[in-house]
Coordinates of C-alpha atoms in Angstrom, one line a residue:
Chain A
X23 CA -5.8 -22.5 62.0
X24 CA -2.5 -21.6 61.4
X25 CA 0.6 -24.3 61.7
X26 CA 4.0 -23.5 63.5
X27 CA 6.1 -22.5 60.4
X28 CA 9.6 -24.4 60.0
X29 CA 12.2 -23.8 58.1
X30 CA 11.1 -26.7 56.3
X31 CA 9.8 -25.5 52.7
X32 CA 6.8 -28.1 53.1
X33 CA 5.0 -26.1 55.9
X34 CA 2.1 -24.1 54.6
X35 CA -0.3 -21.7 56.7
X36 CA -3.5 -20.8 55.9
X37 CA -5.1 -17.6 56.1
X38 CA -8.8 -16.6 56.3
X39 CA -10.1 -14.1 53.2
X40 CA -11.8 -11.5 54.3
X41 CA -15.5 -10.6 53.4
X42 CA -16.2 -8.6 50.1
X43 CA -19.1 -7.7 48.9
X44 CA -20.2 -9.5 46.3
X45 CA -22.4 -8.6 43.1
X46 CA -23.9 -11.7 40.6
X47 CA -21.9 -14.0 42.6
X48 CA -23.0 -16.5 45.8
X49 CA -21.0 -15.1 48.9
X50 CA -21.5 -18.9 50.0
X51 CA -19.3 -20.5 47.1
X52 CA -16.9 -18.7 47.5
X53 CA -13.6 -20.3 49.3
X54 CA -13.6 -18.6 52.8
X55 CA -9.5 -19.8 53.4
X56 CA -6.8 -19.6 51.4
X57 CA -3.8 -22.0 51.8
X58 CA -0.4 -21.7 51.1
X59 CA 3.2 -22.2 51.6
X60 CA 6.6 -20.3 52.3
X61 CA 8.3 -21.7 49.2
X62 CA 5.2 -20.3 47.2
X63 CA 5.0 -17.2 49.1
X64 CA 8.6 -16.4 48.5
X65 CA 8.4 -17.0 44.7
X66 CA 6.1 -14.4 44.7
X67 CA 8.1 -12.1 46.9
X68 CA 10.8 -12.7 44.3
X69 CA 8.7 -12.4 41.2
X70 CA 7.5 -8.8 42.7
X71 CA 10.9 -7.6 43.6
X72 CA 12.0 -8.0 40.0
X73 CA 9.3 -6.6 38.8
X74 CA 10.1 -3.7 40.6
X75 CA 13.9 -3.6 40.1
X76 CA 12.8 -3.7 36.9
X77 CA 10.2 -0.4 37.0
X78 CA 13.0 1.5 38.5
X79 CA 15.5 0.6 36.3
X80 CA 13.4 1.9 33.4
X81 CA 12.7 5.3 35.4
X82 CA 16.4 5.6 35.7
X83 CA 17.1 5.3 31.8
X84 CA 13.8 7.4 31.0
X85 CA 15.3 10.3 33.4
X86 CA 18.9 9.6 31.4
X87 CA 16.8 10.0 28.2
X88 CA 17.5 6.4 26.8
X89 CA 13.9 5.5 26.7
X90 CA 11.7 8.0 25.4
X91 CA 7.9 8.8 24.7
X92 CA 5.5 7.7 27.2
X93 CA 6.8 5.6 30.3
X94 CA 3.7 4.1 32.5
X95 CA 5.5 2.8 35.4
X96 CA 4.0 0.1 37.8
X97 CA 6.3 0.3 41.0
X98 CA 4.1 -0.1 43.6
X99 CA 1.2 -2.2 42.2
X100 CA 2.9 -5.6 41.7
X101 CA 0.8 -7.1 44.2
X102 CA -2.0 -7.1 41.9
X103 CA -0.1 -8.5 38.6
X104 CA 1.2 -11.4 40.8
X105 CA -1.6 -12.4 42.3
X106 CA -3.6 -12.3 39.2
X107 CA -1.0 -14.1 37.7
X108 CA -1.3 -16.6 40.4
X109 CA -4.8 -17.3 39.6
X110 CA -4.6 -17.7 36.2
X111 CA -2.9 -20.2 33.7
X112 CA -1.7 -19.3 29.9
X113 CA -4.7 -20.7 28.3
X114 CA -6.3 -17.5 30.1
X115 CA -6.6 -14.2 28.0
X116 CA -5.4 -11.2 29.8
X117 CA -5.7 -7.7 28.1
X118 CA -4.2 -4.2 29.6
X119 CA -4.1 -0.9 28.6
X120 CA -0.5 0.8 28.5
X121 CA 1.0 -0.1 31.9
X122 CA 1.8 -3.5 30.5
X123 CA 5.7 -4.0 31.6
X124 CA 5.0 -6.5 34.1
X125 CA 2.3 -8.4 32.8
X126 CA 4.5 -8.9 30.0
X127 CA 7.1 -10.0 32.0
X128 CA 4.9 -12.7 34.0
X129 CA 3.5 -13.8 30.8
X130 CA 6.7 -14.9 29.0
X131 CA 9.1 -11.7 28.0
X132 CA 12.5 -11.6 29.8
X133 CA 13.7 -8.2 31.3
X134 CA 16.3 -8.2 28.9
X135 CA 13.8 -8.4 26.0
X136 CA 11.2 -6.0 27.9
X137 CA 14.2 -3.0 28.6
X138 CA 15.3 -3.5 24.8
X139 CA 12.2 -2.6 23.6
X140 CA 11.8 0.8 25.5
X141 CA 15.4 1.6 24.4
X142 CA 14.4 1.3 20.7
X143 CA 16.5 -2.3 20.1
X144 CA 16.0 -4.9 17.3
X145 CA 16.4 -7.4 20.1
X146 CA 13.3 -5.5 22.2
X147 CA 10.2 -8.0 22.5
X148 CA 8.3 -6.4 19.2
X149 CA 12.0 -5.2 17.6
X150 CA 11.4 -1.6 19.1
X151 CA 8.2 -1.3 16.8
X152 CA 6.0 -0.9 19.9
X153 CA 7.5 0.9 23.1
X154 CA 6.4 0.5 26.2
X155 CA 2.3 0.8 25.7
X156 CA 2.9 -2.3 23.1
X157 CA 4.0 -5.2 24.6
X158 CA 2.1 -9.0 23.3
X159 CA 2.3 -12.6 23.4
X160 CA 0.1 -14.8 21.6
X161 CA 1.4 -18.0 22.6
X162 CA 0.6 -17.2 26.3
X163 CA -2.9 -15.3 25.1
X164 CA -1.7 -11.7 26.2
X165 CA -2.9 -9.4 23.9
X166 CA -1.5 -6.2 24.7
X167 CA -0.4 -3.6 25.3
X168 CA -3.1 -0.4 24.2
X169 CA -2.2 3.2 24.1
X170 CA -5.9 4.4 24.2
X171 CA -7.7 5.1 27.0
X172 CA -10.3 2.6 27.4
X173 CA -10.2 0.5 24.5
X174 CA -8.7 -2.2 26.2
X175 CA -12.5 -3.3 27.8
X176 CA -14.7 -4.0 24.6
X177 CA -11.2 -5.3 23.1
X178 CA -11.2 -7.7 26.3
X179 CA -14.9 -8.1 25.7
X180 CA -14.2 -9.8 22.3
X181 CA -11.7 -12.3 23.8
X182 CA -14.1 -13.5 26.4
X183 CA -16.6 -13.4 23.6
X184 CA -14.6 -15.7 21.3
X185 CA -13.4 -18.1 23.7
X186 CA -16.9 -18.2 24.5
X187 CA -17.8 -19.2 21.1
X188 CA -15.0 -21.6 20.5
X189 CA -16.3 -23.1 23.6
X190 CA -13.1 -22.7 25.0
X191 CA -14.6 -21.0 27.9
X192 CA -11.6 -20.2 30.6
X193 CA -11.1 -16.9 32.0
X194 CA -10.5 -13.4 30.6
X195 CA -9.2 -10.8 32.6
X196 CA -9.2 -6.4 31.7
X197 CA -6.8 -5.1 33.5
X198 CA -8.9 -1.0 34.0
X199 CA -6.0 0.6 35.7
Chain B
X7 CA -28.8 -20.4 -0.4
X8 CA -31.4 -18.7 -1.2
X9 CA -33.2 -19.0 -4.5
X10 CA -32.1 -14.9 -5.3
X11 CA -30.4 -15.9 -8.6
X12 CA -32.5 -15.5 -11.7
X13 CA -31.4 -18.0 -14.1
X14 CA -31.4 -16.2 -17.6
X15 CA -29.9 -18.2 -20.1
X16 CA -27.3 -21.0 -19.6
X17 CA -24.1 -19.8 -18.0
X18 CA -25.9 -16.5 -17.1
X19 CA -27.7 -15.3 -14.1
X20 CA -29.4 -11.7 -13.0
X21 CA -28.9 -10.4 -9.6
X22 CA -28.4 -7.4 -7.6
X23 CA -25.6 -6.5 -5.4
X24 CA -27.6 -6.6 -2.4
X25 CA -27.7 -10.4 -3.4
X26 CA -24.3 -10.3 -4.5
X27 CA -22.9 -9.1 -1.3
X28 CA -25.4 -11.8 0.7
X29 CA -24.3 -14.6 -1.4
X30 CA -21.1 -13.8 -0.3
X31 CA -21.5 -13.5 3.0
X32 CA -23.2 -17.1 3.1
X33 CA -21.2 -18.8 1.1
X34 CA -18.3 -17.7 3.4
X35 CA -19.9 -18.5 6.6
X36 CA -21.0 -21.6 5.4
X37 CA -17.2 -22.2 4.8
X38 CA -15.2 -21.3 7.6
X39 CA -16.9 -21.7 11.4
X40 CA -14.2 -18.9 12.2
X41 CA -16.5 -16.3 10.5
X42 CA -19.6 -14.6 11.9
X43 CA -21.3 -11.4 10.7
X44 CA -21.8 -8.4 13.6
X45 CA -23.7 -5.5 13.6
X46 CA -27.0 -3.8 14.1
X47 CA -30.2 -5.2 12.7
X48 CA -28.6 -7.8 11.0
X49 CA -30.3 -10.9 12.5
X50 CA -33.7 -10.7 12.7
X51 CA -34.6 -7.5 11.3
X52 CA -32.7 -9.1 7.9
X53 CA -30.8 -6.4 7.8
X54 CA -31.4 -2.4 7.7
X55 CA -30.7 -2.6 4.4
X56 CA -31.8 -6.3 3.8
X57 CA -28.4 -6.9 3.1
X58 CA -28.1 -9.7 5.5
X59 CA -31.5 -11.0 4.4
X60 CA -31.9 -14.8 5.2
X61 CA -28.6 -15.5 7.3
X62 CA -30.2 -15.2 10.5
X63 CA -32.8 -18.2 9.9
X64 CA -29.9 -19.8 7.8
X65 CA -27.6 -20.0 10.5
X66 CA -28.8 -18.8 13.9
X67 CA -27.6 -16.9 16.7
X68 CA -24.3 -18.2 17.5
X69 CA -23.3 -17.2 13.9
X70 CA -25.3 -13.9 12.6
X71 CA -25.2 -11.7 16.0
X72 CA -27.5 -8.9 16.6
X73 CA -26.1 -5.5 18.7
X74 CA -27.2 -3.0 20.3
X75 CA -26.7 0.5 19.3
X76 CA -22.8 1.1 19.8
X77 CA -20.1 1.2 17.2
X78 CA -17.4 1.5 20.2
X79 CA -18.2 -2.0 21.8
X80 CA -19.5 -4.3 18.7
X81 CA -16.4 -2.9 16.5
X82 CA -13.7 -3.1 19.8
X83 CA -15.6 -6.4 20.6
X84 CA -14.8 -7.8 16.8
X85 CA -11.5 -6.7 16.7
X86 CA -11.0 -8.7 20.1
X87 CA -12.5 -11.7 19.0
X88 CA -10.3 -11.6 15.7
X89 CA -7.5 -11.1 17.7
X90 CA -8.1 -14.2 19.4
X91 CA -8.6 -15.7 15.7
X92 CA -11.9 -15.9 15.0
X93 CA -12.8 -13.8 11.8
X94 CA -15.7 -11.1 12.0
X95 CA -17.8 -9.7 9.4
X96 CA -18.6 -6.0 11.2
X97 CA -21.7 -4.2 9.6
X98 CA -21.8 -0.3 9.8
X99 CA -25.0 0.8 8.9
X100 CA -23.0 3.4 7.4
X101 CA -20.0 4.2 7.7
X102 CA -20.6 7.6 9.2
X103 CA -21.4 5.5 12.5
X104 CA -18.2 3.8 11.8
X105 CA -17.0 6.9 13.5
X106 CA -17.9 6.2 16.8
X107 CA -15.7 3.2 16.2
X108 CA -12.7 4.6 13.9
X109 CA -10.4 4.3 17.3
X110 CA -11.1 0.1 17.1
X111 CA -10.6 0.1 13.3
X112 CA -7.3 2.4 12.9
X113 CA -5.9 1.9 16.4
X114 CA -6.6 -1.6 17.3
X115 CA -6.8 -3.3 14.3
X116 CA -4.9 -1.4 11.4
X117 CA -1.8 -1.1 13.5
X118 CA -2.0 -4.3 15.7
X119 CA 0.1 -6.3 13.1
X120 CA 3.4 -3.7 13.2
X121 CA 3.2 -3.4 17.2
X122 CA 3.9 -6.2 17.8
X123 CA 6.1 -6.8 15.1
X124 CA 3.8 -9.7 13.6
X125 CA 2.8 -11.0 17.1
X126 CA -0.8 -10.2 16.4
X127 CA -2.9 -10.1 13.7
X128 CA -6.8 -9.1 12.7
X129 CA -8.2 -10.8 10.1
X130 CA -11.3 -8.6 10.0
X131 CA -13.9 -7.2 7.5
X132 CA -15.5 -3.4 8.2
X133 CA -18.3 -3.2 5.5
X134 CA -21.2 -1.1 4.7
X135 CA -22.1 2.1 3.2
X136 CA -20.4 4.7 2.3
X137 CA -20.8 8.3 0.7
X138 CA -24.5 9.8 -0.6
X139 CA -27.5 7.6 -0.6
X140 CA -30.3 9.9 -1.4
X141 CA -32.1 13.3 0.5
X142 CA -30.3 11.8 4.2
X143 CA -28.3 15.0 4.7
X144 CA -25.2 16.2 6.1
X145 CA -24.2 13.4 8.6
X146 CA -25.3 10.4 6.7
X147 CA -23.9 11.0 3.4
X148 CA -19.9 11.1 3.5
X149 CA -17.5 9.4 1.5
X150 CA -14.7 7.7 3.7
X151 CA -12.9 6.4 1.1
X152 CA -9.6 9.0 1.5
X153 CA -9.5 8.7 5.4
X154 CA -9.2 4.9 5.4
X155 CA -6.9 4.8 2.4
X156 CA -4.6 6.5 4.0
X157 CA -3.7 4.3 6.9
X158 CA -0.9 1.6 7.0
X159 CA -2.3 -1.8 7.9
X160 CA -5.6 -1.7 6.3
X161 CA -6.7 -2.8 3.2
X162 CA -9.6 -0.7 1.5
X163 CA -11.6 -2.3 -1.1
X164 CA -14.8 -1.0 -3.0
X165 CA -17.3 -2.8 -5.5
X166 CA -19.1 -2.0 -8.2
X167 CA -20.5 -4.6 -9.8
X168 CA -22.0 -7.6 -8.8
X169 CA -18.8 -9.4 -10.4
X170 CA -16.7 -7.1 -7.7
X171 CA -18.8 -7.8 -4.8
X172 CA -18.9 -11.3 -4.6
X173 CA -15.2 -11.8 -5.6
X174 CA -14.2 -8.9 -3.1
X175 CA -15.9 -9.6 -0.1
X176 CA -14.8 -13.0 -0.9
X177 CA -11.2 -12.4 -1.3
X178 CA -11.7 -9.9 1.9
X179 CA -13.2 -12.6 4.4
X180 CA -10.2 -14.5 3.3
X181 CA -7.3 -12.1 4.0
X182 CA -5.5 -12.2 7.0
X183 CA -5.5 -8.5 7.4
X184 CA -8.2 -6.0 8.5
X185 CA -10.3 -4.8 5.5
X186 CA -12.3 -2.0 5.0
X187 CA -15.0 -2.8 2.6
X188 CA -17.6 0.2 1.3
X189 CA -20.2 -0.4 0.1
X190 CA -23.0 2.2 -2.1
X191 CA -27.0 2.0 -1.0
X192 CA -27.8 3.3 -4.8
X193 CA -26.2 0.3 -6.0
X194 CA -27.6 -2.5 -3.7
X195 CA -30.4 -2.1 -5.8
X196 CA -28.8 -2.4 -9.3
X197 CA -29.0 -5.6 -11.4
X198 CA -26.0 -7.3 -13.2
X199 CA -26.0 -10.3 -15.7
X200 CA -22.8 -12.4 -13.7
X201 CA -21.4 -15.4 -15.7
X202 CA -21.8 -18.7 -13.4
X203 CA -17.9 -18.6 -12.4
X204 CA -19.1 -15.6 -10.4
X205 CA -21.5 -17.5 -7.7
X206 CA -18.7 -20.3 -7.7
X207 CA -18.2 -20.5 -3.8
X208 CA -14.5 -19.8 -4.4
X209 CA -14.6 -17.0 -6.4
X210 CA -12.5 -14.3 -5.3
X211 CA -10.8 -11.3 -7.2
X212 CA -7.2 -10.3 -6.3
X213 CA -6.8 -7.4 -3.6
X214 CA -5.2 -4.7 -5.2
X215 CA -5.7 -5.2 -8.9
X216 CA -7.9 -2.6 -10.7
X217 CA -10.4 -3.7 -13.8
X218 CA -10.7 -2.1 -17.0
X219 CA -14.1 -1.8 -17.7
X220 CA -14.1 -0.4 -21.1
X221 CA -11.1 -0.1 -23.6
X222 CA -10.5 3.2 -25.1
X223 CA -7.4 5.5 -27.0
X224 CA -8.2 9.3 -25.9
X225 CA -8.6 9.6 -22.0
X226 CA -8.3 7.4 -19.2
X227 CA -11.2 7.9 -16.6
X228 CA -10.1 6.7 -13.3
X229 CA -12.8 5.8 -10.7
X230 CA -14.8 3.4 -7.9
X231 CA -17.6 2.5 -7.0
X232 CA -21.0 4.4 -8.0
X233 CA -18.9 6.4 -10.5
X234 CA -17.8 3.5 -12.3
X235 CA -21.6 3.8 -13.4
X236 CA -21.7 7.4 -14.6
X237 CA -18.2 7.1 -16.2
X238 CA -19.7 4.1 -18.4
X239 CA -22.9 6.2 -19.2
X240 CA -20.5 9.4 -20.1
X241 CA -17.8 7.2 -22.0
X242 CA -20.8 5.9 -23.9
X243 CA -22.0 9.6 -24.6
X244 CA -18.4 10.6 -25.7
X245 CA -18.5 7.5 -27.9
X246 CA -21.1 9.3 -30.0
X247 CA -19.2 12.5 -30.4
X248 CA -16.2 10.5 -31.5
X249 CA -14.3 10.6 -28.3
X250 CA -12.9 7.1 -27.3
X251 CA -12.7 7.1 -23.1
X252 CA -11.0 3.8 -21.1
X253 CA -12.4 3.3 -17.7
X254 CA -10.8 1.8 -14.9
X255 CA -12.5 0.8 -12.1
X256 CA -10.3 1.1 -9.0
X257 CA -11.6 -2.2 -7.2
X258 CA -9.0 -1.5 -4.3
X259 CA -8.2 1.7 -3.1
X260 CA -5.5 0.6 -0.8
X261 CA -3.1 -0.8 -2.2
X262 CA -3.8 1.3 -5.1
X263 CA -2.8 -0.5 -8.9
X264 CA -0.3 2.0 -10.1
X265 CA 0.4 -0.3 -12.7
X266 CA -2.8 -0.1 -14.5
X267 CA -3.3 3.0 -14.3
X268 CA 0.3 4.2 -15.5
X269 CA -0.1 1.6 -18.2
X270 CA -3.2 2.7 -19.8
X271 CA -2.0 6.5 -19.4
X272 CA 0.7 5.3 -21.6
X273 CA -1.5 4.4 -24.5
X274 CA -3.9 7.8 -23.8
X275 CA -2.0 10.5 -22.2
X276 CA -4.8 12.4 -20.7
X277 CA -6.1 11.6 -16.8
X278 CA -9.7 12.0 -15.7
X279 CA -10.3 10.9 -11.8
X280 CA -13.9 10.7 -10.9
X281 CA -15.2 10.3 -6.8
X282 CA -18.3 10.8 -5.1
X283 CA -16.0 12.5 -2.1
X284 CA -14.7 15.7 -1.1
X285 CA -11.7 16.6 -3.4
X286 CA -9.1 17.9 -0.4
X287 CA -6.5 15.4 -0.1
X288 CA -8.7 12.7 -1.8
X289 CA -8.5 9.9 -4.0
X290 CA -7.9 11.9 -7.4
X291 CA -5.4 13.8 -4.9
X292 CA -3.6 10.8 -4.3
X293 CA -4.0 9.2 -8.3
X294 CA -2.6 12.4 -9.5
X295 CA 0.7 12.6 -7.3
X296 CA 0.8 9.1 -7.8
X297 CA 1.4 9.8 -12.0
X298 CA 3.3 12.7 -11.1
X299 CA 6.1 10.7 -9.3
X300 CA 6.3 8.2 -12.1
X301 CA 7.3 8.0 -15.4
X302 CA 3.9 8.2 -16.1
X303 CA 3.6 11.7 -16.1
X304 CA 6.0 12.1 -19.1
X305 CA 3.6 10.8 -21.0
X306 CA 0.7 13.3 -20.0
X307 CA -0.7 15.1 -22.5
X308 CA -2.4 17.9 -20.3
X309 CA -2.6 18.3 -16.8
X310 CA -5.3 15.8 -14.8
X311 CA -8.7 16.7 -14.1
X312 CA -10.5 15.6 -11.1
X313 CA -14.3 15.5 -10.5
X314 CA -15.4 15.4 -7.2
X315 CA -17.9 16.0 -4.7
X316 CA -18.4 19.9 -3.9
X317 CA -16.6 20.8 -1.1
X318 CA -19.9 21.3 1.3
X319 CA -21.3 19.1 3.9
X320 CA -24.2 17.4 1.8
X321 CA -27.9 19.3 1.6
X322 CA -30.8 17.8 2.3
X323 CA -33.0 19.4 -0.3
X324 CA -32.7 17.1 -3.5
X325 CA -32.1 19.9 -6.2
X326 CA -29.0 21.0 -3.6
X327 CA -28.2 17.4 -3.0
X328 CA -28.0 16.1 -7.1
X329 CA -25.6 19.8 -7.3
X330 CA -23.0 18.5 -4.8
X331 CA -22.3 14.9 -6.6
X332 CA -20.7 14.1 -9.9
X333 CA -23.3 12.9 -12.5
X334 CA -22.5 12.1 -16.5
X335 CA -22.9 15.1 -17.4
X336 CA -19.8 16.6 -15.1
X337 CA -17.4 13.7 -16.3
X338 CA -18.3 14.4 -19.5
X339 CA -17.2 18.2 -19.1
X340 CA -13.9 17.0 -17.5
X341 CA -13.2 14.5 -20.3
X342 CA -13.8 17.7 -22.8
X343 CA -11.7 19.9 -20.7
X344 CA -8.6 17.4 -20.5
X345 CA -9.0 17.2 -24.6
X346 CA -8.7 21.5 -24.9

């Protein structure tokens, strides 16, 4: 059913999900609808446009040779790192391999901080140790940030695993791509 | 614990440093809920070596977990869970398997800490067996001691002794950095008298302090691990022919103890290095650039010998097989060659 939308930032609409097909998982528990608002939707809009004003700033000063090395860019996709962000709080472990700019950004590193780093700065979020495939934050569980290929899943593996153990089960998401 | 420890005489005990490096293991389990040993076979089988013998039915399944076999997940899976802060005990069989998993030890763990710039950290312990055991051939007998040493970020540590075992793995559970422990098959199997300070459940032995085993005035013999054993048995054979021969046992390859080892060339001005590894940009490499860049090597008598391994992949055949390693006998012509 979806509301007349106002200008007021209170109305919400809500949407039907469609079907995917599911594997080890009841197609009946999962939510059918998802509800939300225009204030919400536009803080993601927002959130997704600097994360691309971002990207394309750092292609700019990787073509002006002011970040060098490896540049693995993520204009296009920031659907995906905003809407797993949305699902997720900070006491969830997320784990990536090297195109890791804008899930450092939603988990806690300003652009300022995230640019610095690719252009080699003290003031970069690891002091220009890392680059642009090593971007963390432990206080918001991100761990990384991983240059090779693949390593990144039974690294993830061993997060789940110890949250597991510590019975501090919440959710641990491997980014593939 | 298990009853493992032979009691011989007050303030003495007998054990081996399969039990050694067991005790230690418990002891450190038992401690800290953080820490949990990882590998293949070492739950319910007891260990492939028996090395784990007992922890399983000690402490179950949440604490001793078994694997299947592949280095790349358990090791990338450790590394994850330390980074998360739990603390991992890793079991290679050997480490020759270690090398399906050398990408988790140098890439994700070794480096993590400098990435990001202290953000992360591994407190992580890669044990088992390194170098020859005894007729298992070319791709189960190499020494890794060189290509771990070599990397920024790790710690490398190897025992001889029961003494070194307990206080090593010990002081290696504790630290907050990735370790690489190696361990010697020949040697799980060798008995040492250990003062009772030894099975203490806080003993531990400083990382990166080497320990001379035996005084001497004429030659410094440098060494670690199995080779501490053949040094002693040729410094005891020199001792008869009036040579006097101190030997240092390494304890920690990485960081190495310059000190001690610039020290005693001080008092004896002649350098044997002794490893069961291939020589090409080894450890006796590295010891002998090491004195050459210090003051120590004004005080070298002759030029530094090194024994090790032949440079072959290792035979199977056992008269091939007891060519290619260092025995007694070869230390013994080094320490006579150093004296020319």
């Amino acid at each position: 059913m979806i509301f007349r939308i106002s200008r007021s930032c209170f109305s919400s609409i809500s949407v039907k999900l469609p079907s995917f097909k599911v594997h080890h998982l009841e197609l009946d528990q999962l939510p059918q609808t998802a509800t939300t608002t225009s204030a919400e939707l536009l803080a993601y809009y927002k959130s997704m446009q600097l994360q691309r004003r971002m990207e394309i700033a750092c292609d700019n000063l990787y073509k002006q040779r002011l970040i060098r090395g490896f540049l693995h860019l993520a204009d296009g996709q920031e659907s995906i790192y905003e809407g797993l962000h949305a699902g997720l709080t900070f006491d969830d472990c997320v784990i990536t391999a090297y195109r890791d700019h804008c899930i450092a950004l939603l988990r806690g590193d300003t652009p300022h901080q995230i640019i610095a780093e690719m252009m080699a700065k003290q003031t970069g979020s690891t002091k220009g140790k890392g680059g642009s495939m090593h971007y963390y934050k432990k206080a918001t569980n991100f761990y990384g940030g991983h240059g090779i290929v693949g390593a990144q899943i039974p690294l993830g593996t061993g997060l789940a695993f110890a949250q597991k153990v510590s019975q501090k089960a919440k959710c641990d998401f491997d980014h593939v791509w | 614990m298990l009853r493992i420890v032979h009691k011989l005489r007050s303030g003495f005990a007998k054990m081996t440093v399969r039990e050694a490096i067991n005790s230690a293991m418990a002891q450190e389990i038992e401690r800290d809920s953080n820490v949990f040993l990882i590998g293949e076979e070492v739950g319910q089988y007891q260990g492939a070596y028996k090395v784990s013998k007992g922890l399983y039915d000690r402490f179950g399944k949440s604490r001793i977990w078994d694997t299947p076999i592949t280095e790349a997940g358990f090791t990338g899976l450790s590394v994850g869970a330390a980074m998360y802060g739990l603390k991992p005990i890793v079991e290679f069989m050997t480490f020759n398997f270690a090398m399906q998993a050398i990408d988790h030890v140098i890439n994700s763990a070794a480096k993590l800490h400098y990435m990001s710039a202290g953000g992360l950290r591994t407190s992580i312990v890669f044990r088992g067996i390194n170098g020859a055991a005894a007729s298992v051939a070319a791709q189960h007998s190499q020494c890794f001691a060189a290509w771990y040493s070599q990397v920024p970020g790790l710690i490398v540590l190897s025992p001889y002794d029961c003494d070194d075992a307990r206080g090593l793995l010990k002081a290696a559970v504790r630290d907050p950095n990735p370790v690489v422990f190696l361990e010697n098959e020949i040697m799980y199997n060798e008995a040492f008298e250990v003062p009772d300070n030894v099975m203490d459940k806080d003993y531990v032995i400083p990382i990166g302090k080497a320990k001379i085993m035996r005084e001497g005035k004429d030659v410094t013999i440098v060494t670690f691990s199995k080779m501490v054993k053949f040094s002693l048995l040729a410094a005891a054979e020199l001792e008869r022919e009036g040579i006097s021969c101190e030997v240092i046992n390494l304890r920690t390859l990485k960081p190495l103890d310059r000190t001690t080892i610039i020290e005693s060339i001080k008092k004896t001005h002649r350098v044997v290095t002794v490893e069961e590894g291939w020589g090409q940009c080894g450890i006796g490499a590295e010891i002998c650039s090491v004195i050459n860049e210090t003051n120590a090597f004004f005080h070298l008598d002759a030029p530094i010998v090194r024994v090790t391994g032949a440079d072959i992949p290792t035979p199977y055949a056992f008269n091939l097989e007891e060519l290619s390693f260092p025995k007694a006998h070869n230390i013994v012509e080094a320490v006579k060659l150093v004296l020319k």
